[in-house]
Every structure is written in C-alpha cells, then in structure tokens.
Amino acid sequence: MTWKRLELMLLVLYALVFYAIVIHRSLQLSHRNLSLFRSRTSNLIIPFGLQDVSDAQWRNFRGNLPILTTVFVIFLLVAYSLRETFRLNGRGMSIVWSLISFAYLSYLHGACIVFILSIASSNFLLAKVFSQSKAYLSLLWGYNIVFLLCNRIYEGYSFSSFGESWAFLDNYRGTFRWHISFNFVILRMISFGYDYYLAHRDSRFDLKKHLRCCSACSLGKTCYQVLQEKSLQIDKYSFMMYLCYLVYAPLYIAGPIVSFNAFASQVGYTTEKLFSESVAWYGFRWALSFCLMEMITHWFYYNAFVISGLWKYLSPLEVFIIGYGVLNFMWLKFLLIWRYFRFWSLVGGVEAPENMPKCINNCYNLESFWKNWHASFNKWLVRYMYIPLGGSKRKLLNVWVIFTFVAIWHDLEWKLLSWAWLTCLFFVPELIIKSAVAKLQVKKACEKLILREFGAVSGAITITCLMVANLVGYVIGPSSINWFITRFLQKDGLPVLGGMFTTFYVGTKLMFHIREAEEKGRKT
C-alpha cells in the first residue's frame, strides 16, 4: 500500500468522524432550542411541522414554487405550440418569447414595466448611436452604473414624483419590486452594448486554438465560450432580440447570467432539448437536491440560530458548527434557485452557464471558489470587466475594482462592501504566493512533499478567511465581526480554533486527492 493511499484512507476516516460530530451536535442544538424557536419566530411554523424557513429569500422561493412551476409549464406549452404551428425561426421566436415574457412581467411588476422599457430603450439607442465613438465604453458603463445606484436609492421610483396625474399608477406596481430583478437586466444591457461594440471590430478569439484544447468542441459540440466569443451578424443585434434577451422569463429573476451573443445564437435554433435525457436528468437531480433541503431545514435550524441571535450564547464549538452549517445552507439555497431557472431555460432551448459546478466544500483557494460560486457572473466579470481592465497584467488592482462593483451590484450595504474588501484583502496574498510557486522548478520528491504540505496549510488559512468573509458579508455584518473573532480567541475558543484549522487542513489534502483523480480521469 502506497503512502498516498494510506493518507487517503486516514483523511476519509477523519472526514467521516467530523461530519458525524457536526450532524450529532446540530441535532442536539436544534432539539434543545425547539421551545425558544416556537416562542420567538412564528415564521418557522409550517403545516408539515417545525421547519426553518427564517431565510426570507428561501421562504419566498419555496412558497412561490407552485405558481412558478405553473407559469413554467404554460410558458413553454404556448411558446412551443406557436413555434410548431407557424414554423418560427430565430426572429419569430424572439417575438414570441418577448410577448410571453412581458405578460409574465406584467404580473410581476404591473405599471413599473414603463421604467424597465424606458431605461432599456435608452441603453439600446446609446449603443446604436455611440458604438463607434472612443468614449462609448465609458458612456455605456456610466449610464448603467448611474441607474444601478438610482434604482436602489429611490427604491424603484414612484409615479407620483412625476406628477399627481400619474400617482394612481402607484397602486399598480405588481407583486415583485422591479428594481431588485433589474440588477440582472443591468448586466444584460452592458453585455449587449459590449458585444455590439465588439461586433464592429476584429475578434481576438483564436477559434482554431480553442478547438484543439476544448474537450466539448472536439466532440462536435459547441461550448459556451464559442457561443459567447463569436460575434453575430449585425442584423442579429436588433431591438426585438435585445428585448427578448433582457426579459427572457426563465432567466429574468435570478439568472444564471448569459451573454447576448450566447443567447441570440441559441434562440429559435434548438428543438431537441425539450425531451433531452440530459435535461430530464438535470431536473431529477434538482428534485433530489430540493428533498435534501427539506430534510436539512426540518432537522437543522442553522439560519434560525443566526437570525434570532441565539448563537451568541453558545459555546465556540457550537458557534463554529452553526457558522459552517449556515454557509452550507446558503450554498444549497442558491444552488436550488439558480438550477431551477436554468432547468426552465434548458427546456426552453437556451443553455446558460452552470452556477456552482462544484460544492462549497470542494474549493480550497479563493480563485477557484469564485469561479465555482456564482460561475455565470464570474464569466460575465471576466469578459466585460477583467479583460478590458488589463487582465492578468493588472490582476492585483483589478480584484479591488471588480469586487467593489460586485458588492454595489448586490446592494448598497456596508456589510457587502466589507465582504468585498475583506475578500480582496485575503485574495491579494494568495495571488502573490501562487505567482511565486508557479515560477518554482520543483523536481525532487521531498521538495514536492514540502510544497504539498505548504499548499495544504495555505488552503486551511484560505478556507478560514473565506468563512469569515462570507459570514460577515451575508450573515452577521461588519458590526459583529469583533464578537465572532473574539469568541475563538478566548481560552475556551482556542482549542476549537485549532481543531477547525486542522479540519480545513485535512479537507484541503482530501481535495488534492480529488483533483488528482479528476486529472487521471481526463487523461484516460
């Protein structure tokens, strides 16, 4: 038996013991505090028993799932019926998708569709009129950032602010705040404007080189990168296709984010995806993930502990378990929301990038974490921000600009800016270390072993930093960061901190084995 196989067995054994302890203590915590949750949080009670639906985003999605699925079915039946009846092509389908999507938006936003159409139409005119100007990209970004900020500052505007004669329309604002989902529309408007700008210029994308390296394209398929990078004919950048792209119902509320080029190249041209086995399997996997979430929220009240503030009275070990649990809850929540809408889009014939292709527990450095967390947004940021800002030549500066934009895009809150800047603070040292390691010429076995151990320690530090940054940004806010850190630096918290670091070290080494197995699989 080789030392690597022995190491793997010990790592797996440690992981099994760790999760057994976490699950056992989580069940104890939830059962012990059951009466407190009953008295403090009525939102936890649902007809099927006590269940943690204290997270507003998950509660809204779960509660609206029946009506969403009804819209899903009607939307596709109408679209495909019209398509088969009138033999519609890409242009025809863009009109159909737009009309059905606007009917959906009328229910969501009511009279506020006027704001969406006005802002979007002005952006289209800006692209068509100024795309040949040297100042065009500055105008495009400036226009969209101004509305990104104003929409949130003025809470979607009120009709009465435009005159008393329009005030009655404030009674017809729909069921969902338009300026919340409009954040995704902003990304699409920038994508259209930038793709249209590039369509008038020579492409730097080396298709031949890509075809040699891409496993999907080598099998005769067309990968997302080709769809995104390959400019379309100028007539494809029409107002109707633009509107269809902005309001396409399956991806409208939560994404995933798809570029204009990739979207427009798929509309009206894919008929076999409706009954594809892979799409059906994707939907089945989503259903299994949903069942897992139902089990977790029924037995473990991670988010409720945080929302209620009860975790502040727990021991350091219990605080760690709640913090770790709530991050896994968040990961599964977003996975279910994003994959539901991606499944809807796939059945509709439009493939969007997969968000969260890897589990949150299978990332040991910041770069891979952000590539796999909101993966479609990451692709958008790389194409429309990172590369235009100078790419790898200015990497250390770019991360600050990009993460600040990401924080503002999510919402105007200090805790999100704190998350962004904390992430950058942790990101910069990692980039410097990775750059230095890449230049090392390691040949001896002992040197490789030392480098592997150094990587495992670095991974443990990175995972700890990621945990802190995400808890601050999405859960506790900057005001509680001192309490959280101090809790582990006290006498009873230091052993837990050591155990936590050891666990992340073991987890990182386990991920090394997973990467090596994946690499062997690709080679064979």
CSV table of N, CA and C in Angstrom, one decimal, residues 69-186:
chain,number,residue,atom,x,y,z
A,69,THR,N,-43.9,27.1,-11.1
A,69,THR,CA,-44.0,25.9,-12.0
A,69,THR,C,-45.2,25.9,-12.9
A,70,THR,N,-46.3,26.5,-12.5
A,70,THR,CA,-47.4,26.6,-13.4
A,70,THR,C,-47.1,27.6,-14.5
A,71,VAL,N,-46.4,28.7,-14.2
A,71,VAL,CA,-46.0,29.6,-15.3
A,71,VAL,C,-45.0,29.0,-16.2
A,72,PHE,N,-44.1,28.2,-15.6
A,72,PHE,CA,-43.1,27.4,-16.3
A,72,PHE,C,-43.7,26.6,-17.4
A,73,VAL,N,-44.7,25.8,-17.0
A,73,VAL,CA,-45.4,24.9,-17.9
A,73,VAL,C,-46.2,25.6,-19.0
A,74,ILE,N,-47.0,26.6,-18.6
A,74,ILE,CA,-47.8,27.4,-19.5
A,74,ILE,C,-46.9,28.1,-20.5
A,75,PHE,N,-45.8,28.7,-20.0
A,75,PHE,CA,-44.9,29.5,-20.8
A,75,PHE,C,-44.3,28.6,-22.0
A,76,LEU,N,-43.9,27.4,-21.6
A,76,LEU,CA,-43.3,26.5,-22.6
A,76,LEU,C,-44.3,25.9,-23.6
A,77,LEU,N,-45.5,25.6,-23.1
A,77,LEU,CA,-46.5,25.0,-23.9
A,77,LEU,C,-47.0,26.0,-25.0
A,78,VAL,N,-47.2,27.2,-24.6
A,78,VAL,CA,-47.6,28.3,-25.5
A,78,VAL,C,-46.5,28.5,-26.6
A,79,ALA,N,-45.3,28.7,-26.1
A,79,ALA,CA,-44.2,29.0,-27.0
A,79,ALA,C,-43.9,27.9,-28.0
A,80,TYR,N,-43.9,26.6,-27.5
A,80,TYR,CA,-43.6,25.5,-28.5
A,80,TYR,C,-44.8,25.3,-29.4
A,81,SER,N,-46.0,25.5,-28.9
A,81,SER,CA,-47.2,25.4,-29.8
A,81,SER,C,-47.1,26.4,-31.0
A,82,LEU,N,-46.8,27.6,-30.7
A,82,LEU,CA,-46.7,28.6,-31.7
A,82,LEU,C,-45.6,28.3,-32.6
A,83,ARG,N,-44.5,27.8,-32.1
A,83,ARG,CA,-43.3,27.5,-32.9
A,83,ARG,C,-43.6,26.4,-33.9
A,84,GLU,N,-44.3,25.4,-33.5
A,84,GLU,CA,-44.5,24.3,-34.4
A,84,GLU,C,-45.6,24.6,-35.4
A,85,THR,N,-46.6,25.4,-34.9
A,85,THR,CA,-47.7,25.8,-35.8
A,85,THR,C,-47.3,26.7,-36.9
A,86,PHE,N,-46.4,27.7,-36.6
A,86,PHE,CA,-46.1,28.7,-37.6
A,86,PHE,C,-44.6,28.5,-38.1
A,87,ARG,N,-43.9,27.4,-37.7
A,87,ARG,CA,-42.6,27.1,-38.1
A,87,ARG,C,-41.7,28.4,-38.0
A,88,LEU,N,-41.6,28.9,-36.7
A,88,LEU,CA,-40.9,30.1,-36.5
A,88,LEU,C,-39.4,29.9,-36.4
A,89,ASN,N,-38.6,30.9,-36.9
A,89,ASN,CA,-37.2,30.8,-36.8
A,89,ASN,C,-36.7,31.7,-35.6
A,90,GLY,N,-35.4,32.1,-35.6
A,90,GLY,CA,-34.9,32.8,-34.5
A,90,GLY,C,-35.6,34.2,-34.3
A,91,ARG,N,-35.9,34.9,-35.4
A,91,ARG,CA,-36.5,36.2,-35.2
A,91,ARG,C,-38.0,36.0,-34.7
A,92,GLY,N,-38.6,35.0,-35.3
A,92,GLY,CA,-40.0,34.8,-34.9
A,92,GLY,C,-40.1,34.4,-33.5
A,93,MET,N,-39.2,33.5,-33.0
A,93,MET,CA,-39.2,33.1,-31.6
A,93,MET,C,-38.8,34.2,-30.7
A,94,SER,N,-38.0,35.1,-31.1
A,94,SER,CA,-37.6,36.2,-30.2
A,94,SER,C,-38.9,37.1,-30.0
A,95,ILE,N,-39.8,37.2,-31.0
A,95,ILE,CA,-41.0,38.0,-30.8
A,95,ILE,C,-41.9,37.2,-29.8
A,96,VAL,N,-42.0,35.9,-30.0
A,96,VAL,CA,-42.9,35.1,-29.2
A,96,VAL,C,-42.4,35.1,-27.7
A,97,TRP,N,-41.1,34.8,-27.5
A,97,TRP,CA,-40.5,34.9,-26.2
A,97,TRP,C,-40.8,36.2,-25.5
A,98,SER,N,-40.6,37.3,-26.3
A,98,SER,CA,-40.8,38.7,-25.7
A,98,SER,C,-42.2,38.9,-25.3
A,99,LEU,N,-43.2,38.5,-26.1
A,99,LEU,CA,-44.6,38.8,-25.8
A,99,LEU,C,-45.0,38.0,-24.5
A,100,ILE,N,-44.6,36.7,-24.5
A,100,ILE,CA,-44.9,35.9,-23.3
A,100,ILE,C,-44.2,36.4,-22.1
A,101,SER,N,-43.0,36.8,-22.2
A,101,SER,CA,-42.2,37.3,-21.1
A,101,SER,C,-42.8,38.6,-20.6
A,102,PHE,N,-43.3,39.4,-21.5
A,102,PHE,CA,-43.9,40.7,-21.0
A,102,PHE,C,-45.2,40.4,-20.3
A,103,ALA,N,-45.9,39.4,-20.7
A,103,ALA,CA,-47.1,39.0,-19.9
A,103,ALA,C,-46.7,38.6,-18.5
A,104,TYR,N,-45.7,37.9,-18.4
A,104,TYR,CA,-45.1,37.4,-17.1
A,104,TYR,C,-44.7,38.7,-16.3
A,105,LEU,N,-44.0,39.6,-16.9
A,105,LEU,CA,-43.5,40.8,-16.2
A,105,LEU,C,-44.7,41.7,-15.8
A,106,SER,N,-45.8,41.7,-16.6
A,106,SER,CA,-47.0,42.5,-16.2
A,106,SER,C,-47.5,42.0,-14.8
A,107,TYR,N,-47.5,40.7,-14.6
A,107,TYR,CA,-47.9,40.2,-13.3
A,107,TYR,C,-46.9,40.6,-12.2
A,108,LEU,N,-45.6,40.5,-12.5
A,108,LEU,CA,-44.6,40.7,-11.5
A,108,LEU,C,-44.5,42.2,-11.2
A,109,HIS,N,-44.5,43.1,-12.2
A,109,HIS,CA,-44.2,44.5,-12.0
A,109,HIS,C,-45.3,45.5,-12.3
A,110,GLY,N,-46.4,45.0,-12.9
A,110,GLY,CA,-47.5,45.9,-13.2
A,110,GLY,C,-47.1,47.1,-14.0
A,111,ALA,N,-47.5,48.3,-13.6
A,111,ALA,CA,-47.2,49.5,-14.4
A,111,ALA,C,-45.7,49.9,-14.4
A,112,CYS,N,-44.9,49.3,-13.6
A,112,CYS,CA,-43.5,49.6,-13.5
A,112,CYS,C,-42.7,49.1,-14.7
A,113,ILE,N,-43.4,48.3,-15.6
A,113,ILE,CA,-42.8,47.9,-16.8
A,113,ILE,C,-42.3,49.2,-17.6
A,114,VAL,N,-43.0,50.3,-17.4
A,114,VAL,CA,-42.7,51.5,-18.1
A,114,VAL,C,-41.2,51.9,-17.8
A,115,PHE,N,-40.8,51.8,-16.5
A,115,PHE,CA,-39.5,52.1,-16.1
A,115,PHE,C,-38.5,51.2,-16.8
A,116,ILE,N,-38.8,49.9,-16.8
A,116,ILE,CA,-37.9,48.9,-17.5
A,116,ILE,C,-37.7,49.2,-19.0
A,117,LEU,N,-38.8,49.5,-19.7
A,117,LEU,CA,-38.7,49.8,-21.1
A,117,LEU,C,-38.0,51.1,-21.4
A,118,SER,N,-38.2,52.1,-20.6
A,118,SER,CA,-37.6,53.4,-20.8
A,118,SER,C,-36.1,53.3,-20.6
A,119,ILE,N,-35.6,52.7,-19.6
A,119,ILE,CA,-34.2,52.6,-19.3
A,119,ILE,C,-33.5,51.7,-20.3
A,120,ALA,N,-34.2,50.6,-20.7
A,120,ALA,CA,-33.6,49.6,-21.7
A,120,ALA,C,-33.6,50.2,-23.1
A,121,SER,N,-34.6,50.9,-23.4
A,121,SER,CA,-34.7,51.5,-24.8
A,121,SER,C,-33.6,52.6,-24.9
A,122,SER,N,-33.4,53.4,-23.9
A,122,SER,CA,-32.3,54.4,-23.9
A,122,SER,C,-30.9,53.8,-24.1
A,123,ASN,N,-30.7,52.6,-23.4
A,123,ASN,CA,-29.5,51.9,-23.5
A,123,ASN,C,-29.2,51.4,-24.9
A,124,PHE,N,-30.3,50.9,-25.5
A,124,PHE,CA,-30.2,50.4,-26.9
A,124,PHE,C,-29.8,51.6,-27.9
A,125,LEU,N,-30.5,52.7,-27.7
A,125,LEU,CA,-30.2,53.9,-28.5
A,125,LEU,C,-28.7,54.3,-28.3
A,126,LEU,N,-28.3,54.3,-27.1
A,126,LEU,CA,-26.9,54.7,-26.8
A,126,LEU,C,-25.9,53.8,-27.5
A,127,ALA,N,-26.2,52.5,-27.5
A,127,ALA,CA,-25.3,51.5,-28.2
A,127,ALA,C,-25.3,51.8,-29.7
A,128,LYS,N,-26.5,52.0,-30.3
A,128,LYS,CA,-26.6,52.2,-31.7
A,128,LYS,C,-26.0,53.5,-32.2
A,129,VAL,N,-26.1,54.5,-31.4
A,129,VAL,CA,-25.6,55.8,-31.9
A,129,VAL,C,-24.1,56.0,-31.6
A,130,PHE,N,-23.7,55.6,-30.4
A,130,PHE,CA,-22.3,55.9,-30.0
A,130,PHE,C,-21.3,54.7,-30.0
A,131,SER,N,-21.7,53.6,-30.6
A,131,SER,CA,-20.8,52.4,-30.6
A,131,SER,C,-19.5,52.6,-31.3
A,132,GLN,N,-19.4,53.6,-32.2
A,132,GLN,CA,-18.2,53.8,-32.9
A,132,GLN,C,-17.3,54.9,-32.3
A,133,SER,N,-17.8,55.5,-31.2
A,133,SER,CA,-17.1,56.6,-30.5
A,133,SER,C,-16.1,56.0,-29.6
A,134,LYS,N,-15.0,56.8,-29.4
A,134,LYS,CA,-13.9,56.4,-28.5
A,134,LYS,C,-14.4,56.4,-27.0
A,135,ALA,N,-15.4,57.2,-26.7
A,135,ALA,CA,-15.9,57.3,-25.4
A,135,ALA,C,-17.0,56.4,-25.1
A,136,TYR,N,-17.3,55.5,-26.0
A,136,TYR,CA,-18.5,54.7,-25.9
A,136,TYR,C,-18.6,53.8,-24.7
A,137,LEU,N,-17.5,53.1,-24.4
A,137,LEU,CA,-17.5,52.1,-23.3
A,137,LEU,C,-17.6,52.9,-22.0
A,138,SER,N,-17.1,54.1,-21.9
A,138,SER,CA,-17.3,54.9,-20.7
A,138,SER,C,-18.7,55.3,-20.5
A,139,LEU,N,-19.3,55.7,-21.7
A,139,LEU,CA,-20.7,56.1,-21.7
A,139,LEU,C,-21.6,54.9,-21.3
A,140,LEU,N,-21.3,53.7,-21.8
A,140,LEU,CA,-22.1,52.5,-21.5
A,140,LEU,C,-22.1,52.2,-20.0
A,141,TRP,N,-20.9,52.1,-19.5
A,141,TRP,CA,-20.7,51.8,-18.1
A,141,TRP,C,-21.3,52.9,-17.2
A,142,GLY,N,-21.0,54.1,-17.5
A,142,GLY,CA,-21.5,55.3,-16.7
A,142,GLY,C,-23.1,55.3,-16.7
A,143,TYR,N,-23.7,55.0,-17.8
A,143,TYR,CA,-25.2,55.0,-17.9
A,143,TYR,C,-25.7,53.9,-17.0
A,144,ASN,N,-25.2,52.7,-17.1
A,144,ASN,CA,-25.7,51.6,-16.4
A,144,ASN,C,-25.4,51.7,-14.9
A,145,ILE,N,-24.3,52.2,-14.5
A,145,ILE,CA,-24.0,52.3,-13.1
A,145,ILE,C,-24.8,53.4,-12.4
A,146,VAL,N,-25.1,54.5,-13.1
A,146,VAL,CA,-26.0,55.5,-12.6
A,146,VAL,C,-27.4,54.9,-12.3
A,147,PHE,N,-27.9,54.2,-13.2
A,147,PHE,CA,-29.2,53.6,-13.0
A,147,PHE,C,-29.2,52.5,-11.9
A,148,LEU,N,-28.1,51.7,-11.9
A,148,LEU,CA,-27.9,50.7,-10.8
A,148,LEU,C,-28.1,51.4,-9.4
A,149,LEU,N,-27.4,52.5,-9.3
A,149,LEU,CA,-27.4,53.2,-8.0
A,149,LEU,C,-28.8,53.9,-7.8
A,150,CYS,N,-29.3,54.6,-8.8
A,150,CYS,CA,-30.5,55.4,-8.6
A,150,CYS,C,-31.7,54.5,-8.3
A,151,ASN,N,-31.7,53.4,-9.0
A,151,ASN,CA,-32.9,52.4,-8.8
A,151,ASN,C,-33.0,52.0,-7.3
A,152,ARG,N,-31.8,51.8,-6.7
A,152,ARG,CA,-31.9,51.4,-5.3
A,152,ARG,C,-32.1,52.6,-4.3
A,153,ILE,N,-31.4,53.7,-4.6
A,153,ILE,CA,-31.5,54.9,-3.8
A,153,ILE,C,-33.0,55.4,-3.7
A,154,TYR,N,-33.7,55.4,-4.9
A,154,TYR,CA,-35.0,55.9,-5.0
A,154,TYR,C,-36.1,54.8,-4.9
A,155,GLU,N,-35.6,53.6,-4.6
A,155,GLU,CA,-36.5,52.4,-4.3
A,155,GLU,C,-37.4,52.2,-5.5
A,156,GLY,N,-36.9,52.2,-6.7
A,156,GLY,CA,-37.7,51.9,-7.9
A,156,GLY,C,-38.6,53.1,-8.3
A,157,TYR,N,-38.4,54.3,-7.7
A,157,TYR,CA,-39.1,55.5,-8.1
A,157,TYR,C,-40.6,55.4,-7.8
A,158,SER,N,-41.3,56.5,-7.7
A,158,SER,CA,-42.7,56.5,-7.5
A,158,SER,C,-43.3,57.3,-8.7
A,159,PHE,N,-44.5,56.9,-9.1
A,159,PHE,CA,-45.1,57.6,-10.2
A,159,PHE,C,-45.5,59.0,-9.8
A,160,SER,N,-45.9,59.2,-8.5
A,160,SER,CA,-46.3,60.5,-8.0
A,160,SER,C,-45.2,61.5,-8.1
A,161,SER,N,-43.9,61.1,-8.2
A,161,SER,CA,-42.8,62.0,-8.3
A,161,SER,C,-42.8,62.7,-9.7
A,162,PHE,N,-43.5,62.1,-10.6
A,162,PHE,CA,-43.5,62.6,-12.0
A,162,PHE,C,-44.7,63.5,-12.2
A,163,GLY,N,-45.5,63.7,-11.1
A,163,GLY,CA,-46.7,64.5,-11.2
A,163,GLY,C,-47.9,63.8,-10.6
A,164,GLU,N,-48.8,64.6,-10.0
A,164,GLU,CA,-50.0,64.0,-9.3
A,164,GLU,C,-50.9,63.2,-10.3
A,165,SER,N,-50.9,63.6,-11.6
A,165,SER,CA,-51.8,62.9,-12.5
A,165,SER,C,-51.3,61.4,-12.7
A,166,TRP,N,-50.1,61.1,-12.4
A,166,TRP,CA,-49.5,59.8,-12.5
A,166,TRP,C,-49.6,59.0,-11.2
A,167,ALA,N,-50.0,59.6,-10.1
A,167,ALA,CA,-49.9,59.0,-8.8
A,167,ALA,C,-50.7,57.7,-8.7
A,168,PHE,N,-51.9,57.6,-9.5
A,168,PHE,CA,-52.8,56.4,-9.4
A,168,PHE,C,-52.0,55.2,-9.8
A,169,LEU,N,-51.0,55.3,-10.6
A,169,LEU,CA,-50.2,54.1,-11.1
A,169,LEU,C,-49.5,53.4,-10.0
A,170,ASP,N,-49.2,54.2,-8.9
A,170,ASP,CA,-48.5,53.6,-7.7
A,170,ASP,C,-49.3,52.5,-7.1
A,171,ASN,N,-50.6,52.4,-7.4
A,171,ASN,CA,-51.5,51.3,-6.9
A,171,ASN,C,-51.4,50.1,-7.7
A,172,TYR,N,-50.6,50.1,-8.8
A,172,TYR,CA,-50.5,49.0,-9.7
A,172,TYR,C,-49.0,48.7,-10.0
A,173,ARG,N,-48.3,48.5,-8.9
A,173,ARG,CA,-46.8,48.2,-9.0
A,173,ARG,C,-46.5,46.7,-9.1
A,174,GLY,N,-47.5,45.9,-9.2
A,174,GLY,CA,-47.3,44.4,-9.3
A,174,GLY,C,-47.0,43.8,-8.0
A,175,THR,N,-46.5,42.5,-8.0
A,175,THR,CA,-46.2,41.7,-6.8
A,175,THR,C,-44.8,41.6,-6.5
A,176,PHE,N,-43.9,42.1,-7.3
A,176,PHE,CA,-42.4,41.9,-7.1
A,176,PHE,C,-41.7,43.2,-7.5
A,177,ARG,N,-40.9,43.7,-6.6
A,177,ARG,CA,-40.2,45.0,-6.8
A,177,ARG,C,-39.3,44.9,-8.0
A,178,TRP,N,-39.6,45.8,-9.0
A,178,TRP,CA,-38.9,45.7,-10.3
A,178,TRP,C,-37.4,46.0,-10.2
A,179,HIS,N,-37.0,46.9,-9.3
A,179,HIS,CA,-35.6,47.3,-9.3
A,179,HIS,C,-34.7,46.3,-8.6
A,180,ILE,N,-35.3,45.3,-8.0
A,180,ILE,CA,-34.5,44.2,-7.4
A,180,ILE,C,-34.0,43.3,-8.6
A,181,SER,N,-34.9,42.8,-9.4
A,181,SER,CA,-34.6,41.9,-10.5
A,181,SER,C,-33.9,42.7,-11.6
A,182,PHE,N,-34.0,44.0,-11.6
A,182,PHE,CA,-33.4,44.8,-12.7
A,182,PHE,C,-31.9,44.8,-12.6
A,183,ASN,N,-31.3,44.4,-11.4
A,183,ASN,CA,-29.9,44.3,-11.3
A,183,ASN,C,-29.3,43.3,-12.4
A,184,PHE,N,-30.1,42.2,-12.6
A,184,PHE,CA,-29.7,41.3,-13.7
A,184,PHE,C,-29.9,41.9,-15.1
A,185,VAL,N,-30.9,42.7,-15.2
A,185,VAL,CA,-31.1,43.4,-16.5
A,185,VAL,C,-30.0,44.4,-16.8
A,186,ILE,N,-29.4,45.0,-15.8
A,186,ILE,CA,-28.3,45.9,-16.0
A,186,ILE,C,-27.1,45.1,-16.6
